Amino acid sequence: MKRIYDHLYDEIHSYVDRDPAVRSLWEVFFTYPGFHAVLWHQLAHWLHGHRLYFIARVISALGRWLTGIDIHPGAQIGRRLFIDHGTGVVIGETTIIGDDVTLYQGVTLGGTTLEKGKRHPTLEDGVIIGSGAQVLGPFTVGANARIGANSVVLKEVPPCATVIGIPGRVVRTGKLRDGKCFDAYGTPVKDFDDATAALDTELKRDFEILKGQIAELEARIEKLSRTREDEDA
């Protein structure tokens, strides 16, 4: 009994540590759908592990109806998973999630094939995935990586990397900045600003190249026009 209590206390405290809106442990216990979804999944996963597949899917469906979070009973979830807000989160059958992972609303951990076997992503410890992001395929997202809101990630992500965009691209790698282990919605503001500045520089360079090509084309047209006028004369 003490082990169950310690486990629940640990899970609830993960919400207290990562959500400044929490006012008490009881608030998490009674009102947070992400916490409820994990509890429903633990029961469904136990049944799934004992080959009671139909009952496991029934329990999973009940949890989805009550929380708006769809977790397949076969998914493997570590300790202290924090699902913030939660509505629209989908976690596929062969997903593997490590400890201290954070998912925001609308996240999909999905597959890109109809083949049997591993087809969903593996998230290592400390990963943060922003709202609306789609992580699709049987690859690994490295420990402490951040995936920005609405990104579409289709390939492996290195540890401690920040990924944004469609398709997702790495905009930062290396050690966590200032030793921080959490960035809300998976998008550190500085990294996002740096990526935006780099894109702006690239667009300006392309614009200057395009201007030069247009000027060269206009000069050729004018030269051709003069040649024809001279021939007509």
PDB file of C-alpha atoms in Angstrom:
ATOM      1  CA  MET A   1       0.000   0.000   0.000  1.00  0.00           C
ATOM      2  CA  LYS A   2       2.833   2.382   0.875  1.00  0.00           C
ATOM      3  CA  ARG A   3       4.419   1.705  -2.524  1.00  0.00           C
ATOM      4  CA  ILE A   4       1.206   2.698  -4.309  1.00  0.00           C
ATOM      5  CA  TYR A   5       0.928   5.843  -2.161  1.00  0.00           C
ATOM      6  CA  ASP A   6       4.543   6.812  -2.877  1.00  0.00           C
ATOM      7  CA  HIS A   7       3.984   6.251  -6.601  1.00  0.00           C
ATOM      8  CA  LEU A   8       0.851   8.439  -6.656  1.00  0.00           C
ATOM      9  CA  TYR A   9       2.571  11.132  -4.581  1.00  0.00           C
ATOM     10  CA  ASP A  10       5.500  11.110  -7.005  1.00  0.00           C
ATOM     11  CA  GLU A  11       3.228  11.406 -10.051  1.00  0.00           C
ATOM     12  CA  ILE A  12       1.172  14.236  -8.531  1.00  0.00           C
ATOM     13  CA  HIS A  13       4.294  16.175  -7.578  1.00  0.00           C
ATOM     14  CA  SER A  14       5.441  16.107 -11.212  1.00  0.00           C
ATOM     15  CA  TYR A  15       2.434  18.366 -11.952  1.00  0.00           C
ATOM     16  CA  VAL A  16       3.201  20.634  -9.010  1.00  0.00           C
ATOM     17  CA  ASP A  17       6.796  21.024 -10.197  1.00  0.00           C
ATOM     18  CA  ARG A  18       5.906  21.789 -13.826  1.00  0.00           C
ATOM     19  CA  ASP A  19       2.627  23.715 -13.670  1.00  0.00           C
ATOM     20  CA  PRO A  20       2.620  27.063 -11.816  1.00  0.00           C
ATOM     21  CA  ALA A  21      -1.202  27.058 -11.890  1.00  0.00           C
ATOM     22  CA  VAL A  22      -1.397  24.182  -9.387  1.00  0.00           C
ATOM     23  CA  ARG A  23      -2.600  25.298  -5.956  1.00  0.00           C
ATOM     24  CA  SER A  24      -2.642  21.948  -4.125  1.00  0.00           C
ATOM     25  CA  LEU A  25      -2.036  18.211  -4.489  1.00  0.00           C
ATOM     26  CA  TRP A  26      -5.774  17.592  -4.223  1.00  0.00           C
ATOM     27  CA  GLU A  27      -6.372  19.876  -7.194  1.00  0.00           C
ATOM     28  CA  VAL A  28      -4.174  17.635  -9.339  1.00  0.00           C
ATOM     29  CA  PHE A  29      -5.742  14.452  -7.990  1.00  0.00           C
ATOM     30  CA  PHE A  30      -9.326  15.484  -8.716  1.00  0.00           C
ATOM     31  CA  THR A  31      -9.157  17.854 -11.694  1.00  0.00           C
ATOM     32  CA  TYR A  32      -6.149  17.124 -13.944  1.00  0.00           C
ATOM     33  CA  PRO A  33      -7.074  14.937 -16.958  1.00  0.00           C
ATOM     34  CA  GLY A  34      -3.437  14.137 -17.753  1.00  0.00           C
ATOM     35  CA  PHE A  35      -2.990  12.574 -14.321  1.00  0.00           C
ATOM     36  CA  HIS A  36      -6.256  10.647 -14.678  1.00  0.00           C
ATOM     37  CA  ALA A  37      -5.283   9.422 -18.158  1.00  0.00           C
ATOM     38  CA  VAL A  38      -2.036   7.946 -16.831  1.00  0.00           C
ATOM     39  CA  LEU A  39      -3.931   6.117 -14.062  1.00  0.00           C
ATOM     40  CA  TRP A  40      -6.375   4.629 -16.580  1.00  0.00           C
ATOM     41  CA  HIS A  41      -3.450   3.639 -18.769  1.00  0.00           C
ATOM     42  CA  GLN A  42      -1.636   1.862 -15.955  1.00  0.00           C
ATOM     43  CA  LEU A  43      -4.649  -0.409 -15.461  1.00  0.00           C
ATOM     44  CA  ALA A  44      -5.127  -0.932 -19.209  1.00  0.00           C
ATOM     45  CA  HIS A  45      -1.410  -1.634 -19.701  1.00  0.00           C
ATOM     46  CA  TRP A  46      -1.441  -4.236 -16.909  1.00  0.00           C
ATOM     47  CA  LEU A  47      -4.369  -6.007 -18.559  1.00  0.00           C
ATOM     48  CA  HIS A  48      -2.669  -5.776 -21.951  1.00  0.00           C
ATOM     49  CA  GLY A  49       0.471  -7.324 -20.483  1.00  0.00           C
ATOM     50  CA  HIS A  50      -1.613 -10.267 -19.258  1.00  0.00           C
ATOM     51  CA  ARG A  51      -3.094 -10.715 -22.760  1.00  0.00           C
ATOM     52  CA  LEU A  52      -6.527  -9.479 -21.742  1.00  0.00           C
ATOM     53  CA  TYR A  53      -6.548  -7.334 -24.865  1.00  0.00           C
ATOM     54  CA  PHE A  54     -10.274  -6.684 -25.206  1.00  0.00           C
ATOM     55  CA  ILE A  55     -10.759  -5.623 -21.589  1.00  0.00           C
ATOM     56  CA  ALA A  56      -7.631  -3.489 -21.864  1.00  0.00           C
ATOM     57  CA  ARG A  57      -9.081  -1.679 -24.886  1.00  0.00           C
ATOM     58  CA  VAL A  58     -12.383  -1.156 -23.068  1.00  0.00           C
ATOM     59  CA  ILE A  59     -10.561   0.425 -20.112  1.00  0.00           C
ATOM     60  CA  SER A  60      -8.486   2.516 -22.524  1.00  0.00           C
ATOM     61  CA  ALA A  61     -11.627   3.707 -24.325  1.00  0.00           C
ATOM     62  CA  LEU A  62     -13.241   4.641 -21.024  1.00  0.00           C
ATOM     63  CA  GLY A  63     -10.176   6.653 -20.079  1.00  0.00           C
ATOM     64  CA  ARG A  64     -10.275   8.421 -23.456  1.00  0.00           C
ATOM     65  CA  TRP A  65     -13.964   9.305 -23.055  1.00  0.00           C
ATOM     66  CA  LEU A  66     -13.339  10.775 -19.612  1.00  0.00           C
ATOM     67  CA  THR A  67     -10.103  12.646 -20.322  1.00  0.00           C
ATOM     68  CA  GLY A  68      -9.918  13.338 -24.083  1.00  0.00           C
ATOM     69  CA  ILE A  69      -6.497  11.628 -24.111  1.00  0.00           C
ATOM     70  CA  ASP A  70      -6.003   8.504 -26.245  1.00  0.00           C
ATOM     71  CA  ILE A  71      -3.273   6.144 -24.966  1.00  0.00           C
ATOM     72  CA  HIS A  72      -3.050   2.653 -26.445  1.00  0.00           C
ATOM     73  CA  PRO A  73      -2.784  -0.029 -23.724  1.00  0.00           C
ATOM     74  CA  GLY A  74       0.402  -1.356 -25.330  1.00  0.00           C
ATOM     75  CA  ALA A  75       2.318   1.916 -24.933  1.00  0.00           C
ATOM     76  CA  GLN A  76       5.131   1.825 -22.350  1.00  0.00           C
ATOM     77  CA  ILE A  77       5.198   4.893 -20.103  1.00  0.00           C
ATOM     78  CA  GLY A  78       7.839   5.770 -17.509  1.00  0.00           C
ATOM     79  CA  ARG A  79       7.557   7.717 -14.270  1.00  0.00           C
ATOM     80  CA  ARG A  80       6.249  11.258 -13.863  1.00  0.00           C
ATOM     81  CA  LEU A  81       4.735  11.749 -17.329  1.00  0.00           C
ATOM     82  CA  PHE A  82       3.244  15.266 -17.342  1.00  0.00           C
ATOM     83  CA  ILE A  83       0.403  15.732 -19.856  1.00  0.00           C
ATOM     84  CA  ASP A  84      -0.561  19.401 -19.622  1.00  0.00           C
ATOM     85  CA  HIS A  85      -4.152  20.291 -20.610  1.00  0.00           C
ATOM     86  CA  GLY A  86      -4.197  17.012 -22.527  1.00  0.00           C
ATOM     87  CA  THR A  87      -7.079  17.352 -24.983  1.00  0.00           C
ATOM     88  CA  GLY A  88      -6.305  15.608 -28.253  1.00  0.00           C
ATOM     89  CA  VAL A  89      -3.123  13.823 -27.145  1.00  0.00           C
ATOM     90  CA  VAL A  90      -2.652  10.492 -28.976  1.00  0.00           C
ATOM     91  CA  ILE A  91      -0.051   7.900 -27.950  1.00  0.00           C
ATOM     92  CA  GLY A  92       0.309   4.888 -30.246  1.00  0.00           C
ATOM     93  CA  GLU A  93       0.679   1.204 -29.392  1.00  0.00           C
ATOM     94  CA  THR A  94       4.457   0.774 -29.682  1.00  0.00           C
ATOM     95  CA  THR A  95       5.390   4.136 -28.175  1.00  0.00           C
ATOM     96  CA  ILE A  96       8.014   4.031 -25.425  1.00  0.00           C
ATOM     97  CA  ILE A  97       8.189   7.015 -23.062  1.00  0.00           C
ATOM     98  CA  GLY A  98      10.961   7.504 -20.495  1.00  0.00           C
ATOM     99  CA  ASP A  99      10.836   9.338 -17.177  1.00  0.00           C
ATOM    100  CA  ASP A 100       9.984  13.029 -16.642  1.00  0.00           C
ATOM    101  CA  VAL A 101       8.571  13.560 -20.144  1.00  0.00           C
ATOM    102  CA  THR A 102       6.185  16.479 -20.837  1.00  0.00           C
ATOM    103  CA  LEU A 103       3.461  16.477 -23.502  1.00  0.00           C
ATOM    104  CA  TYR A 104       1.148  19.388 -24.261  1.00  0.00           C
ATOM    105  CA  GLN A 105      -2.315  19.324 -25.826  1.00  0.00           C
ATOM    106  CA  GLY A 106      -2.759  18.012 -29.360  1.00  0.00           C
ATOM    107  CA  VAL A 107       0.479  16.000 -29.452  1.00  0.00           C
ATOM    108  CA  THR A 108       0.483  12.842 -31.584  1.00  0.00           C
ATOM    109  CA  LEU A 109       3.023  10.062 -31.113  1.00  0.00           C
ATOM    110  CA  GLY A 110       2.074   8.114 -34.211  1.00  0.00           C
ATOM    111  CA  GLY A 111       3.234   5.678 -36.859  1.00  0.00           C
ATOM    112  CA  THR A 112       3.756   5.998 -40.601  1.00  0.00           C
ATOM    113  CA  THR A 113       3.312   2.365 -41.630  1.00  0.00           C
ATOM    114  CA  LEU A 114       0.718  -0.405 -41.433  1.00  0.00           C
ATOM    115  CA  GLU A 115       3.397  -3.031 -40.806  1.00  0.00           C
ATOM    116  CA  LYS A 116       3.472  -4.935 -37.515  1.00  0.00           C
ATOM    117  CA  GLY A 117       6.235  -4.302 -35.013  1.00  0.00           C
ATOM    118  CA  LYS A 118       7.780  -1.082 -33.736  1.00  0.00           C
ATOM    119  CA  ARG A 119       6.200   1.823 -35.631  1.00  0.00           C
ATOM    120  CA  HIS A 120       5.868   4.592 -33.026  1.00  0.00           C
ATOM    121  CA  PRO A 121       8.540   6.841 -31.483  1.00  0.00           C
ATOM    122  CA  THR A 122      10.664   6.320 -28.398  1.00  0.00           C
ATOM    123  CA  LEU A 123      11.014   9.357 -26.116  1.00  0.00           C
ATOM    124  CA  GLU A 124      13.958   9.270 -23.752  1.00  0.00           C
ATOM    125  CA  ASP A 125      14.007  10.917 -20.310  1.00  0.00           C
ATOM    126  CA  GLY A 126      13.189  14.600 -19.998  1.00  0.00           C
ATOM    127  CA  VAL A 127      11.765  15.176 -23.492  1.00  0.00           C
ATOM    128  CA  ILE A 128       9.317  18.081 -23.932  1.00  0.00           C
ATOM    129  CA  ILE A 129       6.896  18.181 -26.869  1.00  0.00           C
ATOM    130  CA  GLY A 130       4.922  21.374 -27.523  1.00  0.00           C
ATOM    131  CA  SER A 131       1.226  21.619 -28.344  1.00  0.00           C
ATOM    132  CA  GLY A 132       0.063  20.287 -31.701  1.00  0.00           C
ATOM    133  CA  ALA A 133       3.388  18.636 -32.546  1.00  0.00           C
ATOM    134  CA  GLN A 134       3.358  15.379 -34.521  1.00  0.00           C
ATOM    135  CA  VAL A 135       6.150  12.865 -33.908  1.00  0.00           C
ATOM    136  CA  LEU A 136       5.682  10.112 -36.468  1.00  0.00           C
ATOM    137  CA  GLY A 137       7.770   6.979 -36.902  1.00  0.00           C
ATOM    138  CA  PRO A 138       9.816   4.344 -35.038  1.00  0.00           C
ATOM    139  CA  PHE A 139      12.810   6.562 -34.217  1.00  0.00           C
ATOM    140  CA  THR A 140      14.242   7.915 -30.969  1.00  0.00           C
ATOM    141  CA  VAL A 141      13.918  11.413 -29.561  1.00  0.00           C
ATOM    142  CA  GLY A 142      17.015  11.824 -27.389  1.00  0.00           C
ATOM    143  CA  ALA A 143      17.044  12.694 -23.714  1.00  0.00           C
ATOM    144  CA  ASN A 144      16.126  16.302 -22.828  1.00  0.00           C
ATOM    145  CA  ALA A 145      15.267  17.173 -26.433  1.00  0.00           C
ATOM    146  CA  ARG A 146      12.624  19.856 -27.087  1.00  0.00           C
ATOM    147  CA  ILE A 147      10.130  19.762 -29.951  1.00  0.00           C
ATOM    148  CA  GLY A 148       8.372  23.060 -30.608  1.00  0.00           C
ATOM    149  CA  ALA A 149       4.634  23.568 -30.985  1.00  0.00           C
ATOM    150  CA  ASN A 150       3.048  22.366 -34.267  1.00  0.00           C
ATOM    151  CA  SER A 151       6.290  20.810 -35.513  1.00  0.00           C
ATOM    152  CA  VAL A 152       6.167  17.637 -37.616  1.00  0.00           C
ATOM    153  CA  VAL A 153       9.095  15.377 -36.744  1.00  0.00           C
ATOM    154  CA  LEU A 154       9.851  12.442 -39.048  1.00  0.00           C
ATOM    155  CA  LYS A 155      13.400  11.470 -38.100  1.00  0.00           C
ATOM    156  CA  GLU A 156      15.639  10.925 -35.088  1.00  0.00           C
ATOM    157  CA  VAL A 157      16.316  13.835 -32.752  1.00  0.00           C
ATOM    158  CA  PRO A 158      19.686  14.079 -30.908  1.00  0.00           C
ATOM    159  CA  PRO A 159      19.787  14.449 -27.118  1.00  0.00           C
ATOM    160  CA  CYS A 160      19.408  18.046 -25.863  1.00  0.00           C
ATOM    161  CA  ALA A 161      18.389  19.264 -29.335  1.00  0.00           C
ATOM    162  CA  THR A 162      15.632  21.768 -30.075  1.00  0.00           C
ATOM    163  CA  VAL A 163      13.474  21.018 -33.128  1.00  0.00           C
ATOM    164  CA  ILE A 164      10.945  23.340 -34.784  1.00  0.00           C
ATOM    165  CA  GLY A 165       9.125  23.585 -38.117  1.00  0.00           C
ATOM    166  CA  ILE A 166       7.480  21.448 -40.811  1.00  0.00           C
ATOM    167  CA  PRO A 167       9.287  19.225 -41.401  1.00  0.00           C
ATOM    168  CA  GLY A 168      11.075  19.517 -38.089  1.00  0.00           C
ATOM    169  CA  ARG A 169      14.648  20.773 -38.196  1.00  0.00           C
ATOM    170  CA  VAL A 170      17.220  21.036 -35.441  1.00  0.00           C
ATOM    171  CA  VAL A 171      17.934  24.647 -34.454  1.00  0.00           C
ATOM    172  CA  ARG A 172      20.075  23.921 -31.431  1.00  0.00           C
ATOM    173  CA  THR A 173      22.114  21.005 -30.070  1.00  0.00           C
ATOM    174  CA  GLY A 174      24.390  20.511 -27.102  1.00  0.00           C
ATOM    175  CA  LYS A 175      24.049  20.982 -23.381  1.00  0.00           C
ATOM    176  CA  LEU A 176      20.989  22.546 -21.835  1.00  0.00           C
ATOM    177  CA  ARG A 177      21.238  26.307 -21.614  1.00  0.00           C
ATOM    178  CA  ASP A 178      22.067  27.596 -18.109  1.00  0.00           C
ATOM    179  CA  GLY A 179      21.457  24.117 -16.708  1.00  0.00           C
ATOM    180  CA  LYS A 180      17.710  24.527 -17.158  1.00  0.00           C
ATOM    181  CA  CYS A 181      15.730  21.348 -17.648  1.00  0.00           C
ATOM    182  CA  PHE A 182      12.356  22.770 -18.608  1.00  0.00           C
ATOM    183  CA  ASP A 183      11.041  25.033 -21.366  1.00  0.00           C
ATOM    184  CA  ALA A 184       7.297  25.569 -21.572  1.00  0.00           C
ATOM    185  CA  TYR A 185       5.746  24.210 -24.776  1.00  0.00           C
ATOM    186  CA  GLY A 186       9.126  22.839 -25.823  1.00  0.00           C
ATOM    187  CA  THR A 187      10.245  26.060 -27.500  1.00  0.00           C
ATOM    188  CA  PRO A 188      12.953  28.066 -25.720  1.00  0.00           C
ATOM    189  CA  VAL A 189      12.377  31.703 -26.668  1.00  0.00           C
ATOM    190  CA  LYS A 190      16.044  32.407 -27.400  1.00  0.00           C
ATOM    191  CA  ASP A 191      16.325  29.415 -29.738  1.00  0.00           C
ATOM    192  CA  PHE A 192      13.135  30.431 -31.509  1.00  0.00           C
ATOM    193  CA  ASP A 193      14.409  33.994 -31.954  1.00  0.00           C
ATOM    194  CA  ASP A 194      17.751  32.703 -33.259  1.00  0.00           C
ATOM    195  CA  ALA A 195      16.011  30.433 -35.758  1.00  0.00           C
ATOM    196  CA  THR A 196      13.765  33.279 -36.903  1.00  0.00           C
ATOM    197  CA  ALA A 197      16.757  35.586 -37.352  1.00  0.00           C
ATOM    198  CA  ALA A 198      18.585  32.929 -39.383  1.00  0.00           C
ATOM    199  CA  LEU A 199      15.541  32.451 -41.602  1.00  0.00           C
ATOM    200  CA  ASP A 200      15.224  36.220 -42.062  1.00  0.00           C
ATOM    201  CA  THR A 201      18.880  36.431 -43.131  1.00  0.00           C
ATOM    202  CA  GLU A 202      18.395  33.576 -45.577  1.00  0.00           C
ATOM    203  CA  LEU A 203      15.296  35.211 -47.085  1.00  0.00           C
ATOM    204  CA  LYS A 204      17.112  38.544 -47.508  1.00  0.00           C
ATOM    205  CA  ARG A 205      20.016  36.794 -49.253  1.00  0.00           C
ATOM    206  CA  ASP A 206      17.653  34.977 -51.604  1.00  0.00           C
ATOM    207  CA  PHE A 207      15.840  38.251 -52.298  1.00  0.00           C
ATOM    208  CA  GLU A 208      19.077  39.984 -53.276  1.00  0.00           C
ATOM    209  CA  ILE A 209      19.984  37.095 -55.590  1.00  0.00           C
ATOM    210  CA  LEU A 210      16.534  37.277 -57.164  1.00  0.00           C
ATOM    211  CA  LYS A 211      16.853  41.045 -57.659  1.00  0.00           C
ATOM    212  CA  GLY A 212      20.164  40.559 -59.454  1.00  0.00           C
ATOM    213  CA  GLN A 213      18.692  37.881 -61.717  1.00  0.00           C
ATOM    214  CA  ILE A 214      15.733  40.119 -62.583  1.00  0.00           C
ATOM    215  CA  ALA A 215      18.057  43.056 -63.367  1.00  0.00           C
ATOM    216  CA  GLU A 216      20.175  40.814 -65.592  1.00  0.00           C
ATOM    217  CA  LEU A 217      17.077  39.523 -67.383  1.00  0.00           C
ATOM    218  CA  GLU A 218      15.790  43.079 -67.950  1.00  0.00           C
ATOM    219  CA  ALA A 219      19.172  44.099 -69.401  1.00  0.00           C
ATOM    220  CA  ARG A 220      19.098  41.154 -71.815  1.00  0.00           C
ATOM    221  CA  ILE A 221      15.544  41.974 -72.892  1.00  0.00           C
ATOM    222  CA  GLU A 222      16.490  45.627 -73.481  1.00  0.00           C
ATOM    223  CA  LYS A 223      19.568  44.580 -75.485  1.00  0.00           C
ATOM    224  CA  LEU A 224      17.494  42.182 -77.581  1.00  0.00           C
ATOM    225  CA  SER A 225      14.894  44.867 -78.169  1.00  0.00           C
ATOM    226  CA  ARG A 226      17.556  47.350 -79.381  1.00  0.00           C
ATOM    227  CA  THR A 227      19.038  44.731 -81.698  1.00  0.00           C
ATOM    228  CA  ARG A 228      15.677  44.143 -83.318  1.00  0.00           C
ATOM    229  CA  GLU A 229      15.099  47.892 -83.697  1.00  0.00           C
ATOM    230  CA  ASP A 230      18.461  48.244 -85.429  1.00  0.00           C
ATOM    231  CA  GLU A 231      17.627  45.342 -87.760  1.00  0.00           C
ATOM    232  CA  ASP A 232      14.247  46.875 -88.638  1.00  0.00           C
ATOM    233  CA  ALA A 233      15.919  50.215 -89.339  1.00  0.00           C
TER     234      ALA A 233
END
